[in-house]
Amino acid sequence: MLKLTSELLQQTLDIAYLAGEHLTHFYQQTASSAVQISQKSDNTPVTEVDLFLSQFLIEKLTALTPSIPVLSEENCNIPLAEREQWHQYWLIDPLDGTQQFINRTGYFSVLITLMQNNQAVLGIIHAPVLQTTYYAMQHYGAYKKVAQNVQRLLPRTLDLSRPIKVALGASRAKKKARQTFNDNYQYEFVICGSSGIKSGLVADGSCDCYLRLGKTSEWDTAPAEIILQEMGGAVFDDVYQPLIYNQKNDFGNPNFLMVSNKNSNWQKLFRFNINSLT
């Protein structure tokens, strides 16, 4: 098993920063010319940028750790029979928030996670336009870097005397989200694109949690698993169990809740009833 060292973390961060430079270059170029967009089989957009960055990250991570396979959102047609033999692998989303990139909001990121025994042990969320990076490694801590300023992310106590700040991906998700709320408490929405960036908002205290009632994939949540774990948070599915990785034929996640404090009584605050979430 690959040894987790500060050198490995820095080398992986350097790869993420290089990918971010490419992404920023593409972003600046598309200010005057449209990026080429296609639709994937699940009706989500994919651009030439996604494909270029996927290949770039696969090459760089393979050069860094030649014996460790790389699983990318844009290169994931690998059967479970092969993947389940992996004791460790890189899991990447080269452009998390493709629609945000297309819409030119700046809210998109590069996601890189090292998985060992199907658990995240190193994770990076790098949002180049925002000049913001969240990263963590097992037993090393979780950090946020803005420009050249680095701060350690620390556990926080949930303050129920104020509204609970809930990160959502779109305003249209508000109605469904409200169906999970406990009427005895107040809630406030924070709307933001990119799963990675919403995860970061939970990690840095901008939000108390990130609620997702809809389609996501394992590469969307993997880096947040270790970032939140290292600062006292957690990721739960809709029955308050951990998400699973690399154990299904597909990569889809269930509905989930990312939280800033794993010890708070989230089951009291969010009451999932899948049959009613319509």
PDB file of C-alpha atoms in Angstrom:
ATOM      1  CA  MET A   1       0.000   0.000   0.000  1.00  0.00           C
ATOM      2  CA  LEU A   2       1.294   3.455  -0.909  1.00  0.00           C
ATOM      3  CA  LYS A   3       2.694   5.244   2.149  1.00  0.00           C
ATOM      4  CA  LEU A   4       0.927   8.497   2.976  1.00  0.00           C
ATOM      5  CA  THR A   5       3.557  11.221   3.337  1.00  0.00           C
ATOM      6  CA  SER A   6       3.621  15.011   3.204  1.00  0.00           C
ATOM      7  CA  GLU A   7       5.727  14.649   0.045  1.00  0.00           C
ATOM      8  CA  LEU A   8       3.000  12.591  -1.643  1.00  0.00           C
ATOM      9  CA  LEU A   9       0.392  15.165  -0.646  1.00  0.00           C
ATOM     10  CA  GLN A  10       2.465  18.037  -2.028  1.00  0.00           C
ATOM     11  CA  GLN A  11       3.145  16.170  -5.287  1.00  0.00           C
ATOM     12  CA  THR A  12      -0.560  15.530  -5.714  1.00  0.00           C
ATOM     13  CA  LEU A  13      -1.378  19.155  -4.914  1.00  0.00           C
ATOM     14  CA  ASP A  14       1.136  20.237  -7.555  1.00  0.00           C
ATOM     15  CA  ILE A  15      -0.682  18.083 -10.112  1.00  0.00           C
ATOM     16  CA  ALA A  16      -4.005  19.639  -9.084  1.00  0.00           C
ATOM     17  CA  TYR A  17      -2.523  23.137  -9.441  1.00  0.00           C
ATOM     18  CA  LEU A  18      -1.214  22.335 -12.919  1.00  0.00           C
ATOM     19  CA  ALA A  19      -4.634  21.021 -13.914  1.00  0.00           C
ATOM     20  CA  GLY A  20      -6.090  24.241 -12.521  1.00  0.00           C
ATOM     21  CA  GLU A  21      -3.753  26.313 -14.675  1.00  0.00           C
ATOM     22  CA  HIS A  22      -4.950  24.453 -17.774  1.00  0.00           C
ATOM     23  CA  LEU A  23      -8.545  24.892 -16.661  1.00  0.00           C
ATOM     24  CA  THR A  24      -8.081  28.621 -16.116  1.00  0.00           C
ATOM     25  CA  HIS A  25      -6.471  28.951 -19.543  1.00  0.00           C
ATOM     26  CA  PHE A  26      -9.461  27.229 -21.173  1.00  0.00           C
ATOM     27  CA  TYR A  27     -11.827  29.396 -19.137  1.00  0.00           C
ATOM     28  CA  GLN A  28     -10.152  32.610 -20.285  1.00  0.00           C
ATOM     29  CA  GLN A  29     -10.134  31.424 -23.887  1.00  0.00           C
ATOM     30  CA  THR A  30     -13.869  30.746 -23.864  1.00  0.00           C
ATOM     31  CA  ALA A  31     -14.550  34.352 -22.909  1.00  0.00           C
ATOM     32  CA  SER A  32     -14.527  35.110 -26.618  1.00  0.00           C
ATOM     33  CA  SER A  33     -15.291  31.737 -28.194  1.00  0.00           C
ATOM     34  CA  ALA A  34     -17.689  28.951 -27.237  1.00  0.00           C
ATOM     35  CA  VAL A  35     -16.309  25.711 -25.867  1.00  0.00           C
ATOM     36  CA  GLN A  36     -17.293  22.520 -27.675  1.00  0.00           C
ATOM     37  CA  ILE A  37     -20.065  20.764 -25.712  1.00  0.00           C
ATOM     38  CA  SER A  38     -21.501  17.251 -26.070  1.00  0.00           C
ATOM     39  CA  GLN A  39     -24.117  15.318 -24.113  1.00  0.00           C
ATOM     40  CA  LYS A  40     -23.233  12.112 -22.275  1.00  0.00           C
ATOM     41  CA  SER A  41     -25.554   9.129 -22.042  1.00  0.00           C
ATOM     42  CA  ASP A  42     -26.952  10.443 -18.725  1.00  0.00           C
ATOM     43  CA  ASN A  43     -27.837  13.760 -20.407  1.00  0.00           C
ATOM     44  CA  THR A  44     -25.157  15.712 -18.556  1.00  0.00           C
ATOM     45  CA  PRO A  45     -22.777  17.956 -20.505  1.00  0.00           C
ATOM     46  CA  VAL A  46     -19.171  17.120 -21.295  1.00  0.00           C
ATOM     47  CA  THR A  47     -16.723  19.488 -22.940  1.00  0.00           C
ATOM     48  CA  GLU A  48     -13.373  19.208 -24.651  1.00  0.00           C
ATOM     49  CA  VAL A  49     -11.977  20.653 -21.420  1.00  0.00           C
ATOM     50  CA  ASP A  50     -13.250  17.695 -19.348  1.00  0.00           C
ATOM     51  CA  LEU A  51     -11.646  15.271 -21.782  1.00  0.00           C
ATOM     52  CA  PHE A  52      -8.325  17.109 -21.984  1.00  0.00           C
ATOM     53  CA  LEU A  53      -8.017  17.440 -18.201  1.00  0.00           C
ATOM     54  CA  SER A  54      -8.985  13.806 -17.688  1.00  0.00           C
ATOM     55  CA  GLN A  55      -6.155  12.656 -19.921  1.00  0.00           C
ATOM     56  CA  PHE A  56      -3.760  15.134 -18.319  1.00  0.00           C
ATOM     57  CA  LEU A  57      -4.544  13.942 -14.781  1.00  0.00           C
ATOM     58  CA  ILE A  58      -4.380  10.276 -15.732  1.00  0.00           C
ATOM     59  CA  GLU A  59      -0.926  10.791 -17.253  1.00  0.00           C
ATOM     60  CA  LYS A  60       0.403  12.818 -14.306  1.00  0.00           C
ATOM     61  CA  LEU A  61      -0.964  10.503 -11.598  1.00  0.00           C
ATOM     62  CA  THR A  62       0.250   7.431 -13.474  1.00  0.00           C
ATOM     63  CA  ALA A  63       3.712   8.972 -13.694  1.00  0.00           C
ATOM     64  CA  LEU A  64       3.603   9.704  -9.953  1.00  0.00           C
ATOM     65  CA  THR A  65       2.421   6.208  -8.947  1.00  0.00           C
ATOM     66  CA  PRO A  66       2.826   3.834 -11.934  1.00  0.00           C
ATOM     67  CA  SER A  67       1.330   0.808 -10.178  1.00  0.00           C
ATOM     68  CA  ILE A  68      -1.891   2.520  -9.057  1.00  0.00           C
ATOM     69  CA  PRO A  69      -4.841   2.650 -11.487  1.00  0.00           C
ATOM     70  CA  VAL A  70      -6.708   5.903 -12.162  1.00  0.00           C
ATOM     71  CA  LEU A  71     -10.497   5.983 -12.412  1.00  0.00           C
ATOM     72  CA  SER A  72     -11.838   9.154 -14.031  1.00  0.00           C
ATOM     73  CA  GLU A  73     -15.392  10.304 -14.588  1.00  0.00           C
ATOM     74  CA  GLU A  74     -14.511  10.543 -18.267  1.00  0.00           C
ATOM     75  CA  ASN A  75     -12.860   7.116 -18.368  1.00  0.00           C
ATOM     76  CA  CYS A  76     -14.902   4.862 -16.093  1.00  0.00           C
ATOM     77  CA  ASN A  77     -15.948   1.961 -18.328  1.00  0.00           C
ATOM     78  CA  ILE A  78     -14.057  -0.541 -16.198  1.00  0.00           C
ATOM     79  CA  PRO A  79     -16.051  -3.599 -15.080  1.00  0.00           C
ATOM     80  CA  LEU A  80     -16.586  -4.219 -11.380  1.00  0.00           C
ATOM     81  CA  ALA A  81     -14.898  -7.613 -11.695  1.00  0.00           C
ATOM     82  CA  GLU A  82     -11.670  -5.771 -12.474  1.00  0.00           C
ATOM     83  CA  ARG A  83     -12.144  -2.829 -10.118  1.00  0.00           C
ATOM     84  CA  GLU A  84     -12.977  -4.917  -7.075  1.00  0.00           C
ATOM     85  CA  GLN A  85      -9.459  -6.339  -7.225  1.00  0.00           C
ATOM     86  CA  TRP A  86      -8.018  -2.895  -6.609  1.00  0.00           C
ATOM     87  CA  HIS A  87      -6.663  -2.303  -3.102  1.00  0.00           C
ATOM     88  CA  GLN A  88      -5.918   1.306  -3.990  1.00  0.00           C
ATOM     89  CA  TYR A  89      -6.700   3.654  -6.862  1.00  0.00           C
ATOM     90  CA  TRP A  90      -6.989   7.311  -7.788  1.00  0.00           C
ATOM     91  CA  LEU A  91     -10.534   8.601  -8.258  1.00  0.00           C
ATOM     92  CA  ILE A  92     -10.847  11.878 -10.177  1.00  0.00           C
ATOM     93  CA  ASP A  93     -13.346  14.329 -11.570  1.00  0.00           C
ATOM     94  CA  PRO A  94     -11.295  16.547 -13.897  1.00  0.00           C
ATOM     95  CA  LEU A  95     -13.985  19.251 -14.066  1.00  0.00           C
ATOM     96  CA  ASP A  96     -16.554  19.135 -11.304  1.00  0.00           C
ATOM     97  CA  GLY A  97     -19.224  21.644 -12.226  1.00  0.00           C
ATOM     98  CA  THR A  98     -19.098  21.432 -16.017  1.00  0.00           C
ATOM     99  CA  GLN A  99     -22.364  23.368 -16.299  1.00  0.00           C
ATOM    100  CA  GLN A 100     -20.900  26.092 -14.075  1.00  0.00           C
ATOM    101  CA  PHE A 101     -17.901  26.256 -16.407  1.00  0.00           C
ATOM    102  CA  ILE A 102     -20.231  26.582 -19.387  1.00  0.00           C
ATOM    103  CA  ASN A 103     -22.293  29.235 -17.577  1.00  0.00           C
ATOM    104  CA  ARG A 104     -19.085  31.075 -16.625  1.00  0.00           C
ATOM    105  CA  THR A 105     -19.816  31.354 -12.906  1.00  0.00           C
ATOM    106  CA  GLY A 106     -16.311  30.414 -11.761  1.00  0.00           C
ATOM    107  CA  TYR A 107     -17.770  27.809  -9.400  1.00  0.00           C
ATOM    108  CA  PHE A 108     -16.098  24.643 -10.647  1.00  0.00           C
ATOM    109  CA  SER A 109     -13.218  22.535  -9.395  1.00  0.00           C
ATOM    110  CA  VAL A 110     -10.727  19.731  -9.957  1.00  0.00           C
ATOM    111  CA  LEU A 111     -11.301  16.726  -7.675  1.00  0.00           C
ATOM    112  CA  ILE A 112      -8.577  14.177  -6.860  1.00  0.00           C
ATOM    113  CA  THR A 113      -8.878  11.392  -4.283  1.00  0.00           C
ATOM    114  CA  LEU A 114      -6.614   8.522  -3.335  1.00  0.00           C
ATOM    115  CA  MET A 115      -8.682   5.496  -2.291  1.00  0.00           C
ATOM    116  CA  GLN A 116      -7.272   2.647  -0.212  1.00  0.00           C
ATOM    117  CA  ASN A 117      -9.446  -0.365   0.594  1.00  0.00           C
ATOM    118  CA  ASN A 118     -12.364   1.633  -0.861  1.00  0.00           C
ATOM    119  CA  GLN A 119     -11.912   4.480   1.631  1.00  0.00           C
ATOM    120  CA  ALA A 120     -10.668   7.980   0.848  1.00  0.00           C
ATOM    121  CA  VAL A 121      -7.269   8.655   2.420  1.00  0.00           C
ATOM    122  CA  LEU A 122      -6.152  11.760   0.489  1.00  0.00           C
ATOM    123  CA  GLY A 123      -8.452  14.304  -1.099  1.00  0.00           C
ATOM    124  CA  ILE A 124      -8.129  17.584  -2.986  1.00  0.00           C
ATOM    125  CA  ILE A 125     -10.771  20.063  -4.139  1.00  0.00           C
ATOM    126  CA  HIS A 126      -9.117  22.796  -6.214  1.00  0.00           C
ATOM    127  CA  ALA A 127     -11.179  25.706  -7.541  1.00  0.00           C
ATOM    128  CA  PRO A 128      -8.677  27.647  -9.665  1.00  0.00           C
ATOM    129  CA  VAL A 129     -10.786  30.683 -10.590  1.00  0.00           C
ATOM    130  CA  LEU A 130     -11.668  31.170  -6.921  1.00  0.00           C
ATOM    131  CA  GLN A 131      -7.991  30.599  -5.994  1.00  0.00           C
ATOM    132  CA  THR A 132      -9.241  28.205  -3.302  1.00  0.00           C
ATOM    133  CA  THR A 133      -8.074  24.689  -2.464  1.00  0.00           C
ATOM    134  CA  TYR A 134      -9.341  22.282   0.181  1.00  0.00           C
ATOM    135  CA  TYR A 135      -7.191  19.258   0.949  1.00  0.00           C
ATOM    136  CA  ALA A 136      -6.635  16.552   3.553  1.00  0.00           C
ATOM    137  CA  MET A 137      -4.776  13.342   4.180  1.00  0.00           C
ATOM    138  CA  GLN A 138      -5.488  10.621   6.713  1.00  0.00           C
ATOM    139  CA  HIS A 139      -3.995  11.478  10.134  1.00  0.00           C
ATOM    140  CA  TYR A 140      -2.572  14.701   8.680  1.00  0.00           C
ATOM    141  CA  GLY A 141      -5.464  17.129   9.068  1.00  0.00           C
ATOM    142  CA  ALA A 142      -7.656  19.142   6.703  1.00  0.00           C
ATOM    143  CA  TYR A 143      -6.721  22.519   5.259  1.00  0.00           C
ATOM    144  CA  LYS A 144      -8.032  25.395   3.181  1.00  0.00           C
ATOM    145  CA  LYS A 145      -5.701  27.428   1.019  1.00  0.00           C
ATOM    146  CA  VAL A 146      -6.786  30.772  -0.459  1.00  0.00           C
ATOM    147  CA  ALA A 147      -4.110  32.302  -2.673  1.00  0.00           C
ATOM    148  CA  GLN A 148      -1.013  31.710  -0.468  1.00  0.00           C
ATOM    149  CA  ASN A 149      -2.830  31.722   2.888  1.00  0.00           C
ATOM    150  CA  VAL A 150      -3.264  28.261   4.471  1.00  0.00           C
ATOM    151  CA  GLN A 151      -5.508  27.564   7.454  1.00  0.00           C
ATOM    152  CA  ARG A 152      -6.217  24.319   9.256  1.00  0.00           C
ATOM    153  CA  LEU A 153      -9.890  23.303   9.307  1.00  0.00           C
ATOM    154  CA  LEU A 154     -11.080  22.496  12.821  1.00  0.00           C
ATOM    155  CA  PRO A 155     -14.170  20.896  14.394  1.00  0.00           C
ATOM    156  CA  ARG A 156     -17.140  23.153  15.099  1.00  0.00           C
ATOM    157  CA  THR A 157     -20.152  22.929  17.374  1.00  0.00           C
ATOM    158  CA  LEU A 158     -23.520  23.261  15.624  1.00  0.00           C
ATOM    159  CA  ASP A 159     -25.324  26.365  16.913  1.00  0.00           C
ATOM    160  CA  LEU A 160     -29.067  25.679  16.839  1.00  0.00           C
ATOM    161  CA  SER A 161     -29.895  29.172  18.095  1.00  0.00           C
ATOM    162  CA  ARG A 162     -29.464  30.443  14.526  1.00  0.00           C
ATOM    163  CA  PRO A 163     -30.720  29.132  11.177  1.00  0.00           C
ATOM    164  CA  ILE A 164     -28.990  25.971   9.914  1.00  0.00           C
ATOM    165  CA  LYS A 165     -27.130  26.880   6.731  1.00  0.00           C
ATOM    166  CA  VAL A 166     -27.817  24.257   4.045  1.00  0.00           C
ATOM    167  CA  ALA A 167     -25.800  24.171   0.815  1.00  0.00           C
ATOM    168  CA  LEU A 168     -27.808  23.240  -2.272  1.00  0.00           C
ATOM    169  CA  GLY A 169     -26.875  22.970  -5.926  1.00  0.00           C
ATOM    170  CA  ALA A 170     -29.812  24.917  -7.372  1.00  0.00           C
ATOM    171  CA  SER A 171     -32.796  27.003  -6.299  1.00  0.00           C
ATOM    172  CA  ARG A 172     -35.155  24.443  -7.837  1.00  0.00           C
ATOM    173  CA  ALA A 173     -34.023  21.952  -5.180  1.00  0.00           C
ATOM    174  CA  LYS A 174     -35.454  24.038  -2.340  1.00  0.00           C
ATOM    175  CA  LYS A 175     -38.956  22.544  -2.398  1.00  0.00           C
ATOM    176  CA  LYS A 176     -37.724  18.966  -2.102  1.00  0.00           C
ATOM    177  CA  ALA A 177     -35.165  19.929   0.530  1.00  0.00           C
ATOM    178  CA  ARG A 178     -37.829  21.530   2.719  1.00  0.00           C
ATOM    179  CA  GLN A 179     -39.643  18.181   2.898  1.00  0.00           C
ATOM    180  CA  THR A 180     -36.766  16.856   5.023  1.00  0.00           C
ATOM    181  CA  PHE A 181     -36.750  19.756   7.507  1.00  0.00           C
ATOM    182  CA  ASN A 182     -37.842  19.568  11.120  1.00  0.00           C
ATOM    183  CA  ASP A 183     -40.314  22.441  11.591  1.00  0.00           C
ATOM    184  CA  ASN A 184     -38.940  23.114  15.075  1.00  0.00           C
ATOM    185  CA  TYR A 185     -35.774  24.613  13.593  1.00  0.00           C
ATOM    186  CA  GLN A 186     -34.889  27.365  11.153  1.00  0.00           C
ATOM    187  CA  TYR A 187     -32.997  26.719   7.915  1.00  0.00           C
ATOM    188  CA  GLU A 188     -31.234  28.965   5.425  1.00  0.00           C
ATOM    189  CA  PHE A 189     -30.214  28.007   1.882  1.00  0.00           C
ATOM    190  CA  VAL A 190     -26.849  28.701   0.264  1.00  0.00           C
ATOM    191  CA  ILE A 191     -26.980  28.024  -3.493  1.00  0.00           C
ATOM    192  CA  CYS A 192     -23.709  27.061  -5.157  1.00  0.00           C
ATOM    193  CA  GLY A 193     -22.547  24.993  -8.129  1.00  0.00           C
ATOM    194  CA  SER A 194     -19.977  22.144  -8.006  1.00  0.00           C
ATOM    195  CA  SER A 195     -20.278  19.370  -5.433  1.00  0.00           C
ATOM    196  CA  GLY A 196     -16.673  19.925  -4.490  1.00  0.00           C
ATOM    197  CA  ILE A 197     -17.139  23.594  -3.670  1.00  0.00           C
ATOM    198  CA  LYS A 198     -20.294  22.903  -1.644  1.00  0.00           C
ATOM    199  CA  SER A 199     -18.290  20.305   0.289  1.00  0.00           C
ATOM    200  CA  GLY A 200     -15.681  22.960   0.960  1.00  0.00           C
ATOM    201  CA  LEU A 201     -18.316  25.364   2.284  1.00  0.00           C
ATOM    202  CA  VAL A 202     -19.219  22.736   4.879  1.00  0.00           C
ATOM    203  CA  ALA A 203     -15.583  22.106   5.759  1.00  0.00           C
ATOM    204  CA  ASP A 204     -14.705  25.786   6.246  1.00  0.00           C
ATOM    205  CA  GLY A 205     -17.836  26.709   8.217  1.00  0.00           C
ATOM    206  CA  SER A 206     -19.620  28.727   5.555  1.00  0.00           C
ATOM    207  CA  CYS A 207     -22.407  26.118   5.712  1.00  0.00           C
ATOM    208  CA  ASP A 208     -23.453  23.641   8.371  1.00  0.00           C
ATOM    209  CA  CYS A 209     -24.275  20.943   5.855  1.00  0.00           C
ATOM    210  CA  TYR A 210     -24.726  20.074   2.186  1.00  0.00           C
ATOM    211  CA  LEU A 211     -27.942  18.264   1.315  1.00  0.00           C
ATOM    212  CA  ARG A 212     -28.187  16.385  -1.970  1.00  0.00           C
ATOM    213  CA  LEU A 213     -31.436  14.793  -3.105  1.00  0.00           C
ATOM    214  CA  GLY A 214     -30.570  13.674  -6.593  1.00  0.00           C
ATOM    215  CA  LYS A 215     -27.953  12.276  -8.913  1.00  0.00           C
ATOM    216  CA  THR A 216     -24.259  12.376  -8.034  1.00  0.00           C
ATOM    217  CA  SER A 217     -21.389   9.942  -8.441  1.00  0.00           C
ATOM    218  CA  GLU A 218     -18.604   8.567  -6.283  1.00  0.00           C
ATOM    219  CA  TRP A 219     -15.977  10.962  -7.648  1.00  0.00           C
ATOM    220  CA  ASP A 220     -18.193  13.900  -6.563  1.00  0.00           C
ATOM    221  CA  THR A 221     -18.117  12.964  -2.879  1.00  0.00           C
ATOM    222  CA  ALA A 222     -14.841  11.086  -2.404  1.00  0.00           C
ATOM    223  CA  PRO A 223     -12.507  14.027  -1.609  1.00  0.00           C
ATOM    224  CA  ALA A 224     -15.033  15.438   0.861  1.00  0.00           C
ATOM    225  CA  GLU A 225     -15.020  12.136   2.740  1.00  0.00           C
ATOM    226  CA  ILE A 226     -11.442  12.551   3.931  1.00  0.00           C
ATOM    227  CA  ILE A 227     -11.545  16.365   4.225  1.00  0.00           C
ATOM    228  CA  LEU A 228     -14.587  16.230   6.496  1.00  0.00           C
ATOM    229  CA  GLN A 229     -13.298  13.203   8.380  1.00  0.00           C
ATOM    230  CA  GLU A 230     -10.076  15.024   9.215  1.00  0.00           C
ATOM    231  CA  MET A 231     -11.888  18.096  10.585  1.00  0.00           C
ATOM    232  CA  GLY A 232     -14.680  16.354  12.515  1.00  0.00           C
ATOM    233  CA  GLY A 233     -17.418  16.151   9.904  1.00  0.00           C
ATOM    234  CA  ALA A 234     -18.938  13.251   7.984  1.00  0.00           C
ATOM    235  CA  VAL A 235     -20.950  12.141   4.961  1.00  0.00           C
ATOM    236  CA  PHE A 236     -24.170  10.148   5.487  1.00  0.00           C
ATOM    237  CA  ASP A 237     -26.606   8.512   3.104  1.00  0.00           C
ATOM    238  CA  ASP A 238     -30.385   8.878   3.581  1.00  0.00           C
ATOM    239  CA  VAL A 239     -30.470   6.240   6.325  1.00  0.00           C
ATOM    240  CA  TYR A 240     -27.491   7.831   8.070  1.00  0.00           C
ATOM    241  CA  GLN A 241     -24.966   5.226   6.989  1.00  0.00           C
ATOM    242  CA  PRO A 242     -21.610   5.873   5.276  1.00  0.00           C
ATOM    243  CA  LEU A 243     -21.487   6.021   1.480  1.00  0.00           C
ATOM    244  CA  ILE A 244     -19.866   3.029  -0.214  1.00  0.00           C
ATOM    245  CA  TYR A 245     -17.250   3.155  -2.968  1.00  0.00           C
ATOM    246  CA  ASN A 246     -16.238   0.778  -5.752  1.00  0.00           C
ATOM    247  CA  GLN A 247     -18.688  -1.935  -4.723  1.00  0.00           C
ATOM    248  CA  LYS A 248     -21.374  -1.587  -7.427  1.00  0.00           C
ATOM    249  CA  ASN A 249     -21.547  -1.914 -11.192  1.00  0.00           C
ATOM    250  CA  ASP A 250     -22.353   1.786 -11.446  1.00  0.00           C
ATOM    251  CA  PHE A 251     -20.940   4.765  -9.569  1.00  0.00           C
ATOM    252  CA  GLY A 252     -24.160   6.475  -8.495  1.00  0.00           C
ATOM    253  CA  ASN A 253     -24.575   7.802  -4.973  1.00  0.00           C
ATOM    254  CA  PRO A 254     -27.799   7.728  -2.957  1.00  0.00           C
ATOM    255  CA  ASN A 255     -29.224  10.944  -1.497  1.00  0.00           C
ATOM    256  CA  PHE A 256     -26.747  12.215   1.076  1.00  0.00           C
ATOM    257  CA  LEU A 257     -25.984  14.763   3.759  1.00  0.00           C
ATOM    258  CA  MET A 258     -22.485  16.185   4.324  1.00  0.00           C
ATOM    259  CA  VAL A 259     -22.147  17.647   7.812  1.00  0.00           C
ATOM    260  CA  SER A 260     -19.666  19.850   9.646  1.00  0.00           C
ATOM    261  CA  ASN A 261     -19.956  17.977  12.958  1.00  0.00           C
ATOM    262  CA  LYS A 262     -20.478  14.222  12.938  1.00  0.00           C
ATOM    263  CA  ASN A 263     -21.573  14.204  16.585  1.00  0.00           C
ATOM    264  CA  SER A 264     -24.591  16.506  16.185  1.00  0.00           C
ATOM    265  CA  ASN A 265     -28.053  14.942  16.059  1.00  0.00           C
ATOM    266  CA  TRP A 266     -28.605  15.294  12.326  1.00  0.00           C
ATOM    267  CA  GLN A 267     -31.357  12.657  12.349  1.00  0.00           C
ATOM    268  CA  LYS A 268     -33.422  15.109  14.378  1.00  0.00           C
ATOM    269  CA  LEU A 269     -32.755  17.935  11.931  1.00  0.00           C
ATOM    270  CA  PHE A 270     -33.262  16.097   8.625  1.00  0.00           C
ATOM    271  CA  ARG A 271     -35.951  13.434   8.313  1.00  0.00           C
ATOM    272  CA  PHE A 272     -35.585  11.527   5.087  1.00  0.00           C
ATOM    273  CA  ASN A 273     -38.662   9.794   3.741  1.00  0.00           C
ATOM    274  CA  ILE A 274     -37.819   8.724   0.210  1.00  0.00           C
ATOM    275  CA  ASN A 275     -41.431   8.036  -0.784  1.00  0.00           C
ATOM    276  CA  SER A 276     -42.413  11.625   0.044  1.00  0.00           C
ATOM    277  CA  LEU A 277     -39.513  13.313  -1.755  1.00  0.00           C
ATOM    278  CA  THR A 278     -41.254  14.020  -5.039  1.00  0.00           C
TER     279      THR A 278
END
